[in-house]
Coordinates of C-alpha atoms and ligand atoms in Angstrom, one line a residue:
X1 CA -26.1 -38.0 -107.3
X2 CA -25.0 -36.6 -103.9
X3 CA -25.0 -32.9 -103.6
X4 CA -21.6 -31.3 -103.0
X5 CA -20.8 -28.3 -100.9
X6 CA -17.5 -26.5 -100.6
X7 CA -16.8 -25.1 -97.1
X8 CA -14.3 -22.3 -97.3
X9 CA -12.6 -21.1 -94.2
X10 CA -11.2 -17.6 -94.4
X11 CA -10.6 -16.9 -90.7
X12 CA -12.5 -15.3 -87.9
X13 CA -13.7 -16.3 -84.4
X14 CA -15.6 -19.4 -85.6
X15 CA -12.4 -21.3 -86.4
X16 CA -10.5 -20.4 -83.3
X17 CA -9.6 -22.1 -80.0
X18 CA -8.3 -20.5 -76.8
X19 CA -4.6 -21.1 -76.2
X20 CA -4.5 -22.4 -72.7
X21 CA -1.2 -20.7 -71.9
X22 CA -1.7 -17.2 -73.4
X23 CA -5.6 -17.3 -73.2
X24 CA -5.5 -15.6 -76.7
X25 CA -7.8 -16.9 -79.5
X26 CA -5.8 -18.6 -82.2
X27 CA -6.9 -20.3 -85.4
X28 CA -7.0 -24.1 -85.2
X29 CA -6.0 -26.5 -88.0
X30 CA -9.1 -26.3 -90.2
X31 CA -8.5 -29.8 -91.7
X32 CA -9.5 -31.0 -88.2
X33 CA -13.0 -29.5 -88.5
X34 CA -14.6 -32.9 -88.3
X35 CA -13.0 -33.4 -84.9
X36 CA -14.5 -30.2 -83.7
X37 CA -17.9 -30.7 -85.3
X38 CA -18.4 -34.5 -85.7
X39 CA -22.1 -33.8 -86.5
X40 CA -21.0 -32.9 -90.0
X41 CA -20.5 -36.6 -90.7
X42 CA -24.3 -37.1 -90.4
X43 CA -25.1 -35.0 -93.5
X44 CA -26.2 -37.0 -96.5
X45 CA -24.2 -34.8 -98.9
X46 CA -20.5 -34.3 -99.6
X47 CA -18.7 -31.5 -97.8
X48 CA -15.2 -30.6 -99.0
X49 CA -13.1 -28.0 -97.2
X50 CA -10.7 -25.3 -98.3
X51 CA -8.8 -23.1 -95.9
X52 CA -7.1 -19.8 -96.7
X53 CA -3.5 -19.8 -95.7
X54 CA -2.9 -17.7 -93.8
X55 CA -6.4 -17.1 -92.5
X56 CA -7.3 -13.5 -91.8
X57 CA -9.0 -11.5 -89.1
X58 CA -11.8 -10.0 -91.2
X59 CA -10.6 -6.5 -90.3
X60 CA -7.9 -7.3 -92.9
X61 CA -10.4 -8.0 -95.7
X62 CA -9.7 -6.0 -98.8
X63 CA -10.3 -6.1 -102.6
X64 CA -7.5 -8.5 -103.1
X65 CA -9.0 -10.9 -100.6
X66 CA -12.5 -10.6 -102.3
X67 CA -10.9 -11.3 -105.7
X68 CA -9.3 -14.4 -104.3
X69 CA -12.5 -15.6 -102.8
X70 CA -14.4 -14.8 -106.0
X71 CA -11.9 -16.7 -108.1
X72 CA -12.0 -19.7 -105.8
X73 CA -15.8 -19.9 -106.1
X74 CA -15.5 -19.4 -109.9
X75 CA -12.9 -22.2 -110.2
X76 CA -15.2 -24.6 -108.2
X77 CA -18.5 -23.3 -109.5
X78 CA -19.3 -26.3 -111.7
X79 CA -18.1 -28.9 -109.3
X80 CA -20.2 -27.8 -106.3
X81 CA -23.9 -27.2 -105.7
X82 CA -23.2 -24.5 -103.1
X83 CA -20.6 -22.7 -101.0
X84 CA -20.4 -21.9 -97.3
X85 CA -17.9 -19.2 -96.4
X86 CA -16.7 -19.1 -92.8
X87 CA -15.7 -15.5 -92.2
X88 CA -15.1 -13.1 -89.3
X89 CA -18.1 -11.2 -88.4
X90 CA -16.5 -7.7 -88.3
X91 CA -16.5 -7.1 -92.1
X92 CA -18.7 -10.0 -93.2
X93 CA -21.4 -7.6 -94.5
X94 CA -18.7 -5.9 -96.7
X95 CA -17.5 -9.2 -98.1
X96 CA -20.9 -10.6 -98.7
X97 CA -21.9 -7.3 -100.4
X98 CA -18.8 -7.3 -102.5
X99 CA -19.2 -10.9 -103.7
X100 CA -22.9 -10.2 -104.5
X101 CA -21.7 -7.6 -107.0
X102 CA -18.8 -9.6 -108.3
X103 CA -20.7 -12.8 -109.1
X104 CA -23.1 -12.0 -111.9
X105 CA -25.6 -14.7 -113.0
X106 CA -25.0 -16.5 -109.8
X107 CA -27.5 -19.4 -109.4
X108 CA -26.0 -21.3 -106.5
X109 CA -25.9 -20.4 -102.8
X110 CA -22.9 -18.6 -101.4
X111 CA -23.6 -18.4 -97.7
X112 CA -21.4 -16.5 -95.3
X113 CA -21.5 -17.4 -91.7
X114 CA -19.3 -17.1 -88.6
X115 CA -19.8 -16.9 -84.9
X116 CA -19.4 -14.7 -81.9
X117 CA -17.8 -17.5 -79.8
X118 CA -15.2 -19.8 -81.1
X119 CA -16.3 -23.3 -82.3
X120 CA -14.1 -24.9 -79.7
X121 CA -16.1 -23.3 -76.8
X122 CA -18.9 -25.1 -75.1
X123 CA -21.5 -22.3 -75.5
X124 CA -20.4 -21.6 -79.1
X125 CA -23.0 -20.3 -81.6
X126 CA -20.6 -21.5 -84.4
X127 CA -21.8 -25.1 -84.6
X128 CA -25.4 -24.2 -85.2
X129 CA -24.5 -21.4 -87.6
X130 CA -22.3 -23.8 -89.6
X131 CA -24.7 -26.8 -89.6
X132 CA -27.7 -24.6 -90.6
X133 CA -25.7 -22.9 -93.3
X134 CA -24.6 -26.2 -94.8
X135 CA -28.2 -27.4 -94.8
X136 CA -29.4 -24.2 -96.5
X137 CA -26.6 -24.4 -99.1
X138 CA -27.5 -28.0 -100.0
X139 CA -31.3 -27.6 -100.1
X140 CA -32.9 -27.9 -103.5
X141 CA -36.3 -28.5 -105.2
X142 CA -37.4 -31.5 -107.2
X143 CA -35.6 -30.2 -110.3
X144 CA -32.3 -30.0 -108.4
X145 CA -32.5 -26.2 -108.4
X146 CA -31.2 -24.7 -105.2
X147 CA -33.8 -22.8 -103.0
X148 CA -31.1 -20.1 -102.5
X149 CA -29.3 -18.7 -105.6
X150 CA -27.6 -15.6 -104.2
X151 CA -25.0 -14.4 -101.8
X152 CA -26.3 -14.4 -98.2
X153 CA -25.4 -14.1 -94.6
X154 CA -26.7 -16.7 -92.2
X155 CA -26.6 -15.9 -88.5
X156 CA -28.6 -17.0 -85.5
X157 CA -31.6 -18.6 -87.2
X158 CA -31.9 -16.1 -90.0
X159 CA -30.8 -16.0 -93.6
X160 CA -30.3 -12.5 -95.0
X161 CA -29.5 -11.1 -98.4
X162 CA -25.8 -10.3 -98.2
X163 CA -25.9 -6.9 -99.7
X164 CA -28.8 -5.8 -97.3
X165 CA -27.1 -6.9 -94.2
X166 CA -25.1 -5.0 -91.6
X167 CA -23.3 -6.0 -88.4
X168 CA -25.5 -4.8 -85.5
X169 CA -24.1 -6.2 -82.3
X170 CA -20.5 -6.8 -81.1
X171 CA -21.8 -9.2 -78.5
X172 CA -25.2 -10.7 -79.2
X173 CA -25.5 -14.1 -81.0
X174 CA -28.0 -12.3 -83.1
X175 CA -25.3 -10.1 -84.6
X176 CA -26.7 -9.1 -88.0
X177 CA -29.7 -7.1 -89.2
X178 CA -31.2 -6.6 -92.6
X179 CA -33.2 -3.4 -91.8
X180 CA -34.8 -2.8 -95.1
X181 CA -35.3 -6.3 -96.5
X182 CA -37.0 -9.3 -94.9
X183 CA -35.1 -12.5 -94.0
X184 CA -34.8 -14.9 -96.9
X185 CA -35.4 -17.9 -94.6
X186 CA -36.0 -18.5 -90.9
X187 CA -34.7 -21.6 -89.2
X188 CA -36.7 -23.1 -86.3
X189 CA -38.0 -26.6 -86.0
X190 CA -38.7 -26.1 -89.8
X191 CA -36.8 -24.1 -92.3
X192 CA -39.2 -21.5 -93.6
X193 CA -38.2 -20.0 -96.9
X194 CA -39.5 -16.6 -97.8
X195 CA -40.2 -17.3 -101.5
X196 CA -41.3 -13.7 -102.2
X197 CA -38.0 -12.3 -100.9
X198 CA -35.7 -14.9 -102.3
X199 CA -34.1 -14.2 -105.7
X200 CA -35.2 -16.6 -108.4
X201 CA -33.2 -16.7 -111.6
X202 CA -35.4 -16.0 -114.6
X203 CA -33.4 -18.5 -116.7
X204 CA -31.2 -21.3 -115.4
X205 CA -27.9 -22.1 -117.0
X206 CA -26.5 -18.7 -117.7
X207 CA -22.7 -18.6 -117.4
X208 CA -21.3 -17.1 -114.2
X209 CA -19.6 -13.8 -114.9
X210 CA -17.0 -12.6 -112.5
X211 CA -16.1 -8.9 -112.0
X212 CA -12.7 -9.0 -110.5
X213 CA -11.4 -5.5 -111.5
X214 CA -12.1 -3.4 -108.4
X215 CA -11.3 0.3 -108.0
X216 CA -11.1 1.5 -104.4
X217 CA -10.8 5.2 -105.1
X218 CA -13.8 5.8 -102.9
X219 CA -14.3 7.7 -99.6
X220 CA -17.1 7.6 -97.0
X221 CA -18.0 11.0 -95.6
X222 CA -20.3 10.8 -92.6
X223 CA -21.6 14.3 -91.8
X224 CA -22.4 15.6 -88.3
X225 CA -23.6 18.9 -86.9
X226 CA -20.6 21.2 -86.7
X227 CA -18.6 19.4 -89.5
X228 CA -15.8 21.7 -90.6
X229 CA -15.0 23.0 -94.1
X230 CA -11.4 21.9 -93.8
X231 CA -12.4 18.3 -93.1
X232 CA -14.9 18.1 -96.0
X233 CA -12.5 19.8 -98.4
X234 CA -9.7 17.5 -97.3
X235 CA -11.8 14.4 -98.0
X236 CA -12.9 15.6 -101.4
X237 CA -9.3 16.6 -102.3
X238 CA -8.1 13.1 -101.8
X239 CA -5.8 12.3 -104.7
X240 CA -7.5 10.3 -107.5
X241 CA -10.8 10.1 -105.6
X242 CA -13.6 9.1 -108.0
X243 CA -16.6 8.7 -105.6
X244 CA -17.9 9.6 -102.2
X245 CA -20.5 7.8 -100.2
X246 CA -22.2 10.7 -98.3
X247 CA -23.9 9.5 -95.1
X248 CA -26.6 12.0 -94.5
X249 CA -29.3 12.7 -91.9
X250 CA -32.8 11.2 -92.0
X251 CA -34.2 11.0 -95.4
X252 CA -31.1 12.3 -97.1
X253 CA -30.5 15.8 -95.6
X254 CA -27.3 17.7 -95.1
X255 CA -26.2 21.2 -94.0
X256 CA -27.2 24.0 -96.3
X257 CA -24.0 26.0 -95.6
X258 CA -22.9 27.5 -98.9
X259 CA -19.3 26.2 -98.5
X260 CA -20.6 22.7 -98.1
X261 CA -22.8 22.7 -101.2
X262 CA -20.1 24.5 -103.1
X263 CA -17.5 21.8 -102.1
X264 CA -19.8 19.1 -103.3
X265 CA -20.7 20.9 -106.5
X266 CA -17.0 21.5 -107.3
X267 CA -16.4 17.8 -106.9
X268 CA -19.3 16.6 -109.0
X269 CA -18.7 19.3 -111.7
X270 CA -15.2 17.9 -112.0
X271 CA -16.7 14.5 -112.7
X272 CA -16.7 13.0 -109.2
X273 CA -19.6 10.9 -107.9
X274 CA -21.4 11.6 -104.6
X275 CA -24.0 9.1 -103.6
X276 CA -26.4 10.0 -100.8
X277 CA -27.3 7.3 -98.2
X278 CA -28.8 7.7 -94.8
X279 CA -27.2 7.3 -91.4
X280 CA -30.6 5.9 -90.2
X281 CA -30.8 2.1 -89.9
X282 CA -34.2 1.9 -91.6
X283 CA -36.0 3.9 -94.3
X284 CA -34.5 5.6 -97.3
X285 CA -33.1 8.7 -98.9
X286 CA -35.6 10.9 -100.7
X287 CA -33.9 14.1 -101.8
X288 CA -37.2 15.6 -102.8
X289 CA -38.7 15.5 -99.3
X290 CA -36.9 18.6 -97.7
X291 CA -35.3 21.7 -99.1
X292 CA -32.0 20.6 -97.6
X293 CA -32.1 17.3 -99.5
X294 CA -33.1 19.1 -102.7
X295 CA -30.1 21.3 -102.6
X296 CA -27.9 18.2 -102.6
X297 CA -29.6 17.1 -105.8
X298 CA -28.8 20.5 -107.3
X299 CA -25.2 19.9 -106.3
X300 CA -25.1 16.8 -108.5
X301 CA -25.5 14.2 -105.7
X302 CA -27.1 10.9 -106.8
X303 CA -29.6 9.0 -104.7
X304 CA -28.6 5.8 -102.9
X305 CA -32.1 5.2 -101.5
X306 CA -31.8 2.5 -98.9
X307 CA -28.4 1.0 -99.7
X308 CA -26.3 0.1 -96.7
X309 CA -22.9 1.7 -96.5
X310 CA -21.4 -1.8 -97.1
X311 CA -23.4 -2.1 -100.3
X312 CA -22.7 1.4 -101.5
X313 CA -18.9 1.1 -101.0
X314 CA -18.5 -2.3 -102.6
X315 CA -20.9 -1.6 -105.4
X316 CA -18.8 1.4 -106.2
X317 CA -15.6 -0.6 -106.1
X318 CA -17.1 -3.1 -108.7
X319 CA -18.7 -0.4 -110.9
X320 CA -15.6 1.8 -110.9
X321 CA -13.5 -1.2 -111.8
X322 CA -15.8 -2.0 -114.7
X323 CA -16.3 1.5 -116.2
X324 CA -13.8 4.2 -116.6
X325 CA -16.6 6.7 -117.2
X326 CA -18.0 8.1 -114.0
X327 CA -21.3 9.1 -115.7
X328 CA -22.1 5.4 -116.4
X329 CA -21.2 4.5 -112.9
X330 CA -23.5 7.1 -111.5
X331 CA -26.4 5.9 -113.6
X332 CA -25.8 2.2 -112.6
X333 CA -25.4 3.2 -109.0
X334 CA -29.1 4.2 -108.7
X335 CA -30.4 1.0 -110.3
X336 CA -30.8 -2.1 -108.2
X337 CA -29.1 -4.8 -110.1
X338 CA -28.5 -7.4 -107.3
X339 CA -31.5 -6.7 -105.1
X340 CA -29.5 -4.1 -103.0
X341 CA -32.1 -1.3 -103.3
X342 CA -35.8 -1.4 -102.6
Ligands
LIG1 N1 -12.3 -10.0 -85.3 C1 -13.0 -11.2 -85.7 C2 -13.1 -11.1 -87.3 O1 -14.0 -10.4 -87.8 C3 -14.3 -11.2 -85.1 C4 -15.2 -12.3 -85.5 O2 -14.9 -13.3 -86.2 O3 -16.4 -12.3 -85.1 O4 -12.4 -11.7 -87.9

């Protein structure tokens, strides 16, 4: 039987054309995708399309959008062998991270891709990204099991785990990086799958579980030398706030000013969660390495190791939506359940 892929267009540069009068980028009618990319007819599998209406600039992505996307995939899960999601690059790493936590027991590929130049432009990177993503989404072994059974981002010849990825360049075709986890596949003249890095379900046939209750009572606090007490206290005093992603220096260090540690301790003592992730691109938080990290631990801060900001924020949204008890969330936060922590 032919394999079937659902191609979902949510918006972003990839589906745009330049308006010759205004020179502004505007979305084209996605039902005309075959006109723009006639190469798609050459695939030996079925490609159905679904377009969001209206499409969004990915800067407008939010929990409601992720729930819609998750439910769309859930409703079509049995009918398709894989999903390719065309998405703006700006927040693609957030959306891919969110979906990785929302889709439990996933055993089919969900591959996000996009482009830096619109598909209607001669030098576009969109065609290649789209064609390669479709091929990766349809690939399977002799038993019909897909090679890829997780949420990924494909960009410029590399397939990355979605919740390990971050947007790296506003201009380069190679726009994404997965600093702490190797690529899942590299596409050249051959497609080379990295079997050691890919997720392999331990059992096939488990029902897909969708977590669509998201709680966004989360703040991101990026520290910097000279940060003021008023600013830190204002963030922590945000009404209803349940969790803070604390972006620290190096291996998880922060100022040792008494007011800073006191502010964090007050927040955690009142039941709030503070998770420590590093501002560095590579490496991980180790709060036992320096005295300044250790004081954070004493203030009740939990360790995010090498989670990206995108993963930490969206994992919190999903966990806080699932559990009303912050203690349970804090415990689950430190455990890698979807390959998001080394
Ligand atoms: N602003 C666009 C978006 O993220 C940029 C892109 O698609 O690359 O939707």
